[in-house]
Amino acid sequence: MAMLWKFMRVAKYSKTALSPKVKLRGIPNSRHSSSKSVPSDFAANTPCSNTVELLGKAYPQDDYSNVTEKILSKVGKNLHNKKYHPLWLIKEQVKDHFYKQYVGRRGTPLFSVYDGLSPVVTIQQNFDSLLIPQNHVSRRKEDNYYLNRDHMLRAHTSAHQWDLIHSGLDAFLAVGDVYRRDTIDNTHYPVFHQMEGVRLFSCHELFSNIKDGEGLQLFEQGRRTAHKQECHTMEAVRLVEFNLKQVLTKLLTHIFGDGLEVRWVDCYFPFTHPSFEMEINFQGEWMEVLGCGVMEQQLVNSAGAQDKIGWAFGLGLERLAMILYDIPDIRLFWSEDERFLKQFIVPHIWQKIKFQPLSKYPPVINDISFWLPSETYSKNDFYDLARTIGGDLIEKVVLVDEFTHPKTKKVSHCYRIIYRHPERTLTQGEVHRIHQAIEESAVRELGVEGRF
């Protein structure tokens, strides 16, 4: 299940190198040309392409296409399947726990695991199958990476829920990379990794261990409240909730150890009701680590499991790994520096690891100010443009000032961009080249009026 939608955000620029899996075909559009010379490593001119070829398939572009070459170059990296990568270690720990803790009648693991599903999904899979309304904020181009009006890079592993249930599965984990336009800081990155968990129960499975449970039912004709759906009995919902919270508390306690403080916070997801966030107390601070809830029965029914009720959860692998291994910056997960990677080559997946920071190189800080073009401007557009050009050299982008001219009513934004290389010291000269490219591209691509 997807993490909170409030963390979602996106773009449409760039000219960074594509991976071998990605090809853009088309004729460059002359309106993107610039009279000023911009270093090729940081140029933000994108050919006006007719087709995107990704993972062996071609996707025609249209007015919804906004995925950048920088993002496309991440597709297929599959860090969660790279042995001894910290995300792989977390995935394997969760798998190991579920395999050993939950066993079927024949002694085989109850939960099956799917960690190689394609990140390219249809709009139907990512939104419609999950009952997300057509006008829901989560569908915005500002928040997602669209290949075209019909296909996108999945925004959550929940995009596979309906298909896996429809195939006849009652208990499964789905793991993969997900893509969202977002703010830029040490805990947010446009590509991250999620694990989805789903469990469905028949009437017998849910009530078999309950005294006098033979008289209890899963469904009724009632009304929806804050505590249950109209078609569920309160007894069924309470048992599903109890099972879900017990499963997740056991999982997090197994990963982080005894003494873990857990609390549950009510929230809202379009495709679960009731919905909860699980927060843990880490070093005196409460941190949200996953979202979960009772699955919408309409979703379950449409997938062909009309006689069952179930729960779903979604957790972020980066969030767990950053807490467990004390990794301070989400960009490090994409590092190929041996000083980082070698720290996670361990004899077994449960080995205690305390990340030893690489040398902390000094930041280089530059501001950029401009007048906004119109009400259609989105901060996520600028964030994505900056990340596309500066890549992982950008540690953080913060809106530090917003000003409305008293006469013209034009709005000005000032952003502070913090540049820091995780493996060496940056020079002001090379940062200036990147920063200048961001300024020029903001004018050209976003239509802003520079105050440089």
Coordinates of C-alpha atoms in Angstrom, one line a residue:
M1 CA 0.0 0.0 0.0
A2 CA 1.3 3.5 -0.8
M3 CA 2.8 5.7 1.8
L4 CA 0.9 9.0 2.5
W5 CA 0.1 11.0 -0.6
K6 CA 1.4 14.1 1.1
F7 CA 4.9 12.9 0.2
M8 CA 4.2 12.9 -3.5
R9 CA 5.4 15.3 -6.1
V10 CA 7.4 15.8 -10.5
A11 CA 9.0 17.4 -14.2
K12 CA 10.1 17.6 -17.8
Y13 CA 13.6 18.7 -18.7
S14 CA 17.2 17.3 -19.1
K15 CA 19.9 15.9 -21.2
T16 CA 21.8 13.6 -18.9
A17 CA 23.0 10.3 -20.2
L18 CA 20.4 7.6 -20.6
S19 CA 20.9 4.0 -19.5
P20 CA 21.2 1.4 -22.3
K21 CA 17.6 0.4 -21.7
V22 CA 16.3 3.9 -22.5
K23 CA 16.0 5.5 -26.0
L24 CA 14.3 8.7 -27.0
R25 CA 13.3 9.1 -30.6
G26 CA 12.3 12.2 -32.4
I27 CA 13.4 15.5 -33.8
P28 CA 14.9 18.2 -31.5
N29 CA 12.6 21.1 -31.0
S30 CA 14.4 24.4 -31.8
R31 CA 12.6 26.3 -29.1
H32 CA 14.8 24.7 -26.5
S33 CA 18.0 26.0 -28.1
S34 CA 20.0 28.6 -26.2
S35 CA 22.6 31.2 -27.3
K36 CA 24.6 30.6 -24.2
S37 CA 27.0 27.7 -23.8
V38 CA 26.0 25.3 -21.1
P39 CA 28.3 22.4 -20.1
S40 CA 27.0 19.2 -21.7
D41 CA 27.0 17.4 -18.3
F42 CA 24.4 19.8 -17.0
A43 CA 22.4 20.9 -20.0
A44 CA 18.6 20.7 -19.5
N45 CA 17.5 20.6 -23.2
T46 CA 15.3 17.7 -23.9
P47 CA 14.6 16.6 -27.5
C48 CA 10.9 16.8 -28.4
S49 CA 10.6 13.0 -28.7
N50 CA 7.8 11.0 -30.3
T51 CA 8.6 7.8 -28.5
V52 CA 10.2 6.6 -25.2
E53 CA 11.7 3.1 -25.4
L54 CA 11.9 1.6 -21.9
L55 CA 12.6 -2.0 -20.8
G56 CA 12.1 -3.3 -24.3
K57 CA 8.8 -1.5 -25.0
A58 CA 8.0 1.8 -26.9
Y59 CA 5.6 4.4 -25.5
P60 CA 4.3 7.2 -27.7
Q61 CA 4.6 10.6 -26.0
D62 CA 1.7 13.0 -25.7
D63 CA 0.8 16.1 -23.7
Y64 CA 1.0 14.1 -20.4
S65 CA 4.6 12.9 -21.0
N66 CA 6.8 14.5 -18.3
V67 CA 9.4 11.8 -17.3
T68 CA 12.9 13.1 -17.5
E69 CA 16.0 11.3 -18.9
K70 CA 17.6 11.6 -15.4
I71 CA 14.7 9.6 -13.9
L72 CA 14.6 7.1 -16.8
S73 CA 18.3 6.4 -16.2
K74 CA 17.3 5.0 -12.8
V75 CA 14.8 2.5 -14.2
G76 CA 16.2 -1.0 -14.0
K77 CA 18.8 -0.3 -11.3
N78 CA 16.7 -2.4 -8.9
L79 CA 18.8 -1.6 -5.8
H80 CA 16.5 -3.8 -3.7
N81 CA 17.8 -6.9 -5.7
K82 CA 21.5 -5.9 -5.5
K83 CA 23.1 -8.3 -3.1
Y84 CA 24.6 -6.7 0.0
H85 CA 23.1 -3.4 -0.8
P86 CA 21.4 -2.0 2.4
L87 CA 18.0 -2.0 0.7
W88 CA 18.6 -5.6 -0.3
L89 CA 19.5 -6.4 3.4
I90 CA 16.2 -4.8 4.6
K91 CA 14.2 -6.6 2.0
E92 CA 15.8 -10.0 2.9
Q93 CA 15.2 -9.4 6.6
V94 CA 11.5 -8.7 6.1
K95 CA 11.2 -11.8 3.8
D96 CA 13.0 -14.0 6.3
H97 CA 10.7 -12.8 9.1
F98 CA 7.5 -13.5 7.1
Y99 CA 8.8 -16.8 5.8
K100 CA 9.5 -18.1 9.3
Q101 CA 6.7 -16.5 11.2
Y102 CA 3.8 -17.3 8.8
V103 CA 3.6 -20.9 7.5
G104 CA 0.8 -22.5 5.6
R105 CA -0.9 -25.8 6.3
R106 CA 1.7 -27.7 4.2
G107 CA 4.6 -26.2 5.9
T108 CA 5.5 -23.8 3.1
P109 CA 5.7 -20.0 3.5
L110 CA 2.2 -18.4 3.6
F111 CA 3.4 -15.2 1.9
S112 CA 4.8 -15.2 -1.6
V113 CA 7.3 -12.5 -2.7
Y114 CA 7.4 -10.5 -6.0
D115 CA 10.4 -8.3 -6.4
G116 CA 10.8 -8.1 -10.2
L117 CA 7.5 -6.6 -11.4
S118 CA 7.9 -3.9 -14.0
P119 CA 7.8 -0.3 -12.7
V120 CA 5.9 0.8 -15.8
V121 CA 2.2 0.5 -15.1
T122 CA -1.0 1.7 -16.6
I123 CA -3.1 4.5 -15.1
Q124 CA -5.7 1.8 -14.5
Q125 CA -3.3 -0.1 -12.3
N126 CA -1.9 2.9 -10.4
F127 CA -5.1 4.7 -9.7
D128 CA -8.4 3.2 -11.1
S129 CA -8.0 -0.3 -9.7
L130 CA -7.4 1.3 -6.3
L131 CA -10.6 3.3 -6.5
I132 CA -8.8 6.6 -6.4
P133 CA -11.2 9.2 -7.7
Q134 CA -10.6 10.9 -11.1
N135 CA -10.2 14.3 -9.4
H136 CA -7.9 13.1 -6.6
V137 CA -4.9 15.2 -5.9
S138 CA -2.5 12.2 -6.2
R139 CA -3.1 12.0 -10.0
R140 CA -1.6 15.4 -10.7
K141 CA 1.2 15.7 -13.3
E142 CA 3.0 17.8 -10.7
D143 CA 3.2 14.7 -8.5
N144 CA 3.9 11.8 -10.9
Y145 CA 6.1 10.7 -13.8
Y146 CA 3.9 10.0 -16.8
L147 CA 5.2 8.3 -20.0
N148 CA 1.9 9.3 -21.6
R149 CA -1.8 9.5 -20.7
D150 CA -2.1 5.7 -20.4
H151 CA 1.3 4.7 -18.8
M152 CA 3.4 6.0 -16.0
L153 CA 6.2 5.0 -13.6
R154 CA 4.4 3.5 -10.6
A155 CA 4.0 5.9 -7.7
H156 CA 3.5 3.0 -5.3
T157 CA 3.7 -0.8 -5.2
S158 CA 0.0 -0.8 -4.6
A159 CA -0.3 -0.6 -8.3
H160 CA 0.1 -4.4 -8.3
Q161 CA -2.5 -5.2 -5.6
W162 CA -5.4 -5.8 -7.9
D163 CA -3.5 -8.0 -10.4
L164 CA -2.0 -10.2 -7.7
I165 CA -5.3 -10.7 -5.9
H166 CA -7.0 -11.4 -9.2
S167 CA -4.4 -14.1 -9.9
G168 CA -5.6 -15.9 -6.8
L169 CA -3.2 -14.9 -4.2
D170 CA -4.3 -14.4 -0.6
A171 CA -1.0 -13.4 1.0
F172 CA 1.9 -11.7 -0.7
L173 CA 4.7 -9.1 -0.5
A174 CA 5.5 -6.9 -3.5
V175 CA 8.8 -5.0 -3.6
G176 CA 10.0 -2.5 -6.1
D177 CA 11.2 1.0 -7.0
V178 CA 8.6 3.8 -7.1
Y179 CA 8.7 7.2 -8.6
R180 CA 7.4 10.5 -7.3
R181 CA 8.2 14.2 -7.8
D182 CA 9.1 15.5 -4.4
T183 CA 11.0 18.1 -2.4
I184 CA 14.8 17.9 -2.2
D185 CA 16.4 17.1 1.1
N186 CA 18.3 14.3 2.9
T187 CA 15.2 12.1 3.3
H188 CA 13.4 12.7 -0.1
Y189 CA 14.5 11.4 -3.5
P190 CA 12.4 11.0 -6.7
V191 CA 13.1 7.3 -6.8
F192 CA 12.7 5.1 -3.7
H193 CA 11.7 1.6 -2.8
Q194 CA 8.6 0.2 -1.2
M195 CA 7.3 -3.1 0.1
E196 CA 3.6 -3.9 -0.2
G197 CA 2.0 -6.5 2.0
V198 CA -1.5 -7.9 1.5
R199 CA -3.4 -10.6 3.5
L200 CA -6.9 -11.9 2.8
F201 CA -9.0 -14.0 5.2
S202 CA -12.0 -16.3 4.6
C203 CA -14.7 -16.4 7.3
H204 CA -13.2 -19.7 8.6
E205 CA -9.6 -18.3 8.7
L206 CA -10.6 -15.2 10.6
F207 CA -12.9 -16.7 13.2
S208 CA -11.5 -20.2 13.6
N209 CA -9.7 -19.4 16.9
I210 CA -12.5 -17.3 18.3
K211 CA -14.7 -18.9 21.0
D212 CA -18.2 -19.4 19.5
G213 CA -16.8 -18.0 16.2
E214 CA -19.0 -20.1 14.1
G215 CA -21.8 -17.6 14.6
L216 CA -19.8 -14.6 13.4
Q217 CA -19.9 -13.2 9.9
L218 CA -17.6 -11.1 7.7
F219 CA -20.3 -9.1 6.0
E220 CA -23.5 -7.3 6.7
Q221 CA -25.7 -4.6 5.2
G222 CA -24.9 -1.6 7.4
R223 CA -23.5 1.9 7.0
R224 CA -20.0 3.3 6.7
T225 CA -18.6 4.9 9.8
A226 CA -15.2 6.2 10.8
H227 CA -14.5 2.7 12.1
K228 CA -15.7 0.4 9.3
Q229 CA -17.0 0.0 5.8
E230 CA -20.8 -0.5 5.3
C231 CA -20.4 -4.1 4.2
H232 CA -18.2 -5.3 7.1
T233 CA -19.3 -6.5 10.5
M234 CA -17.6 -4.7 13.4
E235 CA -16.3 -8.1 14.7
A236 CA -14.5 -8.8 11.4
V237 CA -13.0 -5.4 11.2
R238 CA -11.7 -5.5 14.7
L239 CA -10.1 -8.9 14.1
V240 CA -8.5 -7.8 10.8
E241 CA -7.1 -4.6 12.5
F242 CA -5.8 -6.6 15.4
N243 CA -4.1 -9.1 13.1
L244 CA -2.6 -6.3 11.0
K245 CA -1.2 -4.3 13.9
Q246 CA 0.2 -7.5 15.5
V247 CA 1.9 -8.5 12.3
L248 CA 3.6 -5.1 11.9
T249 CA 4.5 -4.7 15.5
K250 CA 6.2 -8.1 15.4
L251 CA 8.0 -7.2 12.2
L252 CA 9.4 -3.9 13.4
T253 CA 10.3 -5.3 16.8
H254 CA 12.2 -8.2 15.1
I255 CA 14.1 -5.7 13.0
F256 CA 14.8 -3.0 15.6
G257 CA 14.8 -5.1 18.8
D258 CA 12.9 -5.3 22.0
G259 CA 11.9 -2.1 23.7
L260 CA 10.6 -0.5 20.5
E261 CA 7.9 2.1 21.2
V262 CA 5.1 2.0 18.7
R263 CA 2.0 4.1 18.2
W264 CA -0.8 4.1 15.7
V265 CA -2.2 7.3 14.1
D266 CA -5.5 7.5 12.2
C267 CA -5.0 8.7 8.6
Y268 CA -6.7 8.5 5.2
F269 CA -5.9 6.4 2.1
P270 CA -8.3 6.1 -0.8
F271 CA -8.1 2.3 -1.0
T272 CA -8.1 1.3 2.7
H273 CA -10.6 2.0 5.4
P274 CA -10.0 2.4 8.3
S275 CA -6.4 3.6 7.7
F276 CA -3.5 4.0 10.1
E277 CA 0.1 5.1 10.1
M278 CA 2.6 3.3 12.3
E279 CA 5.1 5.5 14.1
I280 CA 8.1 4.4 16.1
N281 CA 10.1 6.3 18.7
F282 CA 13.6 6.6 17.4
Q283 CA 16.1 8.5 19.5
G284 CA 13.3 10.5 21.2
E285 CA 11.5 11.4 18.0
W286 CA 8.4 9.9 16.6
M287 CA 8.9 8.8 13.0
E288 CA 6.3 7.5 10.6
V289 CA 7.5 4.2 9.0
L290 CA 4.5 2.7 7.2
G291 CA 0.9 3.1 6.3
C292 CA -1.7 0.4 6.5
G293 CA -5.4 -0.4 6.8
V294 CA -8.4 -2.6 6.1
M295 CA -8.7 -3.0 2.3
E296 CA -11.7 -1.5 0.5
Q297 CA -14.1 -4.4 -0.1
Q298 CA -15.0 -3.0 -3.5
L299 CA -11.4 -3.4 -4.6
V300 CA -11.3 -7.0 -3.2
N301 CA -14.6 -7.9 -4.8
S302 CA -13.6 -6.5 -8.2
A303 CA -10.4 -8.6 -8.1
G304 CA -12.5 -11.8 -7.7
A305 CA -12.2 -12.4 -3.9
Q306 CA -15.8 -11.5 -2.9
D307 CA -15.9 -13.9 0.0
K308 CA -12.8 -12.5 1.8
I309 CA -11.8 -9.5 3.8
G310 CA -8.2 -8.3 4.1
W311 CA -5.6 -5.8 5.1
A312 CA -2.7 -4.1 3.3
F313 CA 0.4 -2.2 4.3
G314 CA 3.2 -0.3 2.6
L315 CA 6.6 0.5 4.0
G316 CA 9.6 2.4 2.6
L317 CA 12.8 0.5 2.6
E318 CA 14.9 3.6 2.6
R319 CA 13.2 4.9 5.7
L320 CA 13.9 1.6 7.6
A321 CA 17.5 1.4 6.4
M322 CA 18.2 5.0 7.3
I323 CA 17.0 4.3 10.9
L324 CA 18.5 0.8 11.3
Y325 CA 21.9 1.6 9.9
D326 CA 22.0 5.3 10.8
I327 CA 22.5 6.4 7.2
P328 CA 22.2 10.2 7.2
D329 CA 21.4 11.0 3.5
I330 CA 19.1 9.2 1.1
R331 CA 21.4 10.0 -1.9
L332 CA 24.0 7.5 -0.4
F333 CA 21.8 4.6 -1.5
W334 CA 22.7 5.4 -5.1
S335 CA 26.5 5.7 -4.3
E336 CA 28.9 3.4 -6.1
D337 CA 31.7 4.4 -3.7
E338 CA 33.3 1.2 -2.3
R339 CA 33.7 2.9 1.1
F340 CA 29.9 2.9 1.4
L341 CA 29.1 -0.4 -0.2
K342 CA 31.7 -2.5 1.6
Q343 CA 30.2 -1.6 4.9
F344 CA 27.2 -3.8 4.1
I345 CA 29.0 -7.0 3.0
V346 CA 28.2 -9.1 6.0
P347 CA 28.1 -12.8 6.8
H348 CA 24.4 -12.9 7.4
I349 CA 21.5 -10.5 6.9
W350 CA 20.9 -10.0 10.6
Q351 CA 24.4 -8.7 11.2
K352 CA 24.4 -5.5 13.3
I353 CA 25.8 -2.6 11.2
K354 CA 26.6 0.9 12.2
F355 CA 27.2 3.0 9.2
Q356 CA 30.6 4.8 9.4
P357 CA 30.1 8.2 7.6
L358 CA 32.4 9.1 4.7
S359 CA 34.3 12.3 5.2
K360 CA 31.9 15.2 5.6
Y361 CA 32.8 17.6 2.8
P362 CA 31.8 21.2 3.1
P363 CA 28.7 22.6 1.4
V364 CA 28.6 25.2 -1.3
I365 CA 25.5 27.4 -1.0
N366 CA 23.9 29.6 -3.7
D367 CA 20.6 31.3 -4.0
I368 CA 18.4 31.8 -7.0
S369 CA 15.5 34.3 -7.3
F370 CA 12.9 34.9 -10.0
W371 CA 9.4 36.2 -10.7
L372 CA 6.8 33.5 -11.2
P373 CA 5.2 33.3 -14.6
S374 CA 1.6 32.5 -13.6
E375 CA -0.6 30.6 -11.2
T376 CA 0.3 27.4 -13.0
Y377 CA 3.8 27.4 -11.7
S378 CA 4.7 24.5 -9.4
K379 CA 7.5 24.3 -6.9
N380 CA 7.9 20.6 -7.9
D381 CA 8.7 21.8 -11.5
F382 CA 11.7 23.8 -10.2
Y383 CA 12.8 21.0 -7.8
D384 CA 12.8 18.5 -10.6
L385 CA 14.6 20.9 -13.0
A386 CA 17.3 21.6 -10.3
R387 CA 17.8 17.9 -9.6
T388 CA 17.9 17.0 -13.3
I389 CA 20.7 19.4 -13.9
G390 CA 22.6 19.2 -10.6
G391 CA 21.9 15.5 -9.9
D392 CA 23.1 14.1 -6.6
L393 CA 25.4 17.1 -6.1
I394 CA 22.3 18.9 -4.8
E395 CA 21.8 18.1 -1.2
K396 CA 18.8 20.3 -0.5
V397 CA 16.6 23.0 -2.0
V398 CA 14.7 25.3 0.3
L399 CA 12.2 28.1 -0.5
V400 CA 13.6 30.8 1.8
D401 CA 11.6 33.8 0.7
E402 CA 8.3 34.6 -1.1
F403 CA 7.5 38.2 -2.0
T404 CA 4.5 39.7 -3.7
H405 CA 5.1 43.1 -5.4
P406 CA 2.6 45.6 -3.9
K407 CA 1.8 47.2 -7.3
T408 CA 2.2 44.6 -9.9
K409 CA 1.1 41.7 -7.6
K410 CA 3.8 39.6 -9.3
V411 CA 5.2 36.9 -7.0
S412 CA 8.9 36.3 -6.5
H413 CA 10.5 33.1 -5.1
C414 CA 14.0 32.8 -3.6
Y415 CA 15.4 29.3 -3.3
R416 CA 18.6 28.3 -1.5
I417 CA 20.4 25.5 -3.1
I418 CA 22.9 23.5 -1.0
Y419 CA 25.5 21.7 -3.1
R420 CA 27.6 19.0 -1.5
H421 CA 29.4 16.0 -3.0
P422 CA 29.2 12.9 -0.8
E423 CA 32.7 11.8 -1.8
R424 CA 34.9 14.9 -2.4
T425 CA 35.1 18.7 -2.0
L426 CA 33.2 20.8 -4.6
T427 CA 34.8 23.9 -5.9
Q428 CA 32.8 27.2 -6.3
G429 CA 33.8 27.2 -10.0
E430 CA 32.1 23.9 -10.8
V431 CA 29.1 24.7 -8.7
H432 CA 28.8 28.1 -10.5
R433 CA 28.6 26.3 -13.8
I434 CA 25.7 24.1 -12.5
H435 CA 24.0 27.0 -10.9
Q436 CA 24.1 29.0 -14.1
A437 CA 22.7 26.1 -16.0
I438 CA 19.8 26.0 -13.5
E439 CA 19.2 29.7 -13.9
E440 CA 19.1 29.6 -17.7
S441 CA 16.9 26.5 -17.8
A442 CA 14.4 27.9 -15.3
V443 CA 14.0 30.9 -17.6
R444 CA 13.7 28.8 -20.7
E445 CA 11.7 25.8 -19.4
L446 CA 9.6 27.4 -16.7
G447 CA 9.1 30.8 -18.2
V448 CA 10.2 32.6 -15.0
E449 CA 11.8 36.1 -15.0
G450 CA 15.2 35.9 -13.5
R451 CA 16.4 38.2 -10.7
F452 CA 20.0 36.9 -11.0

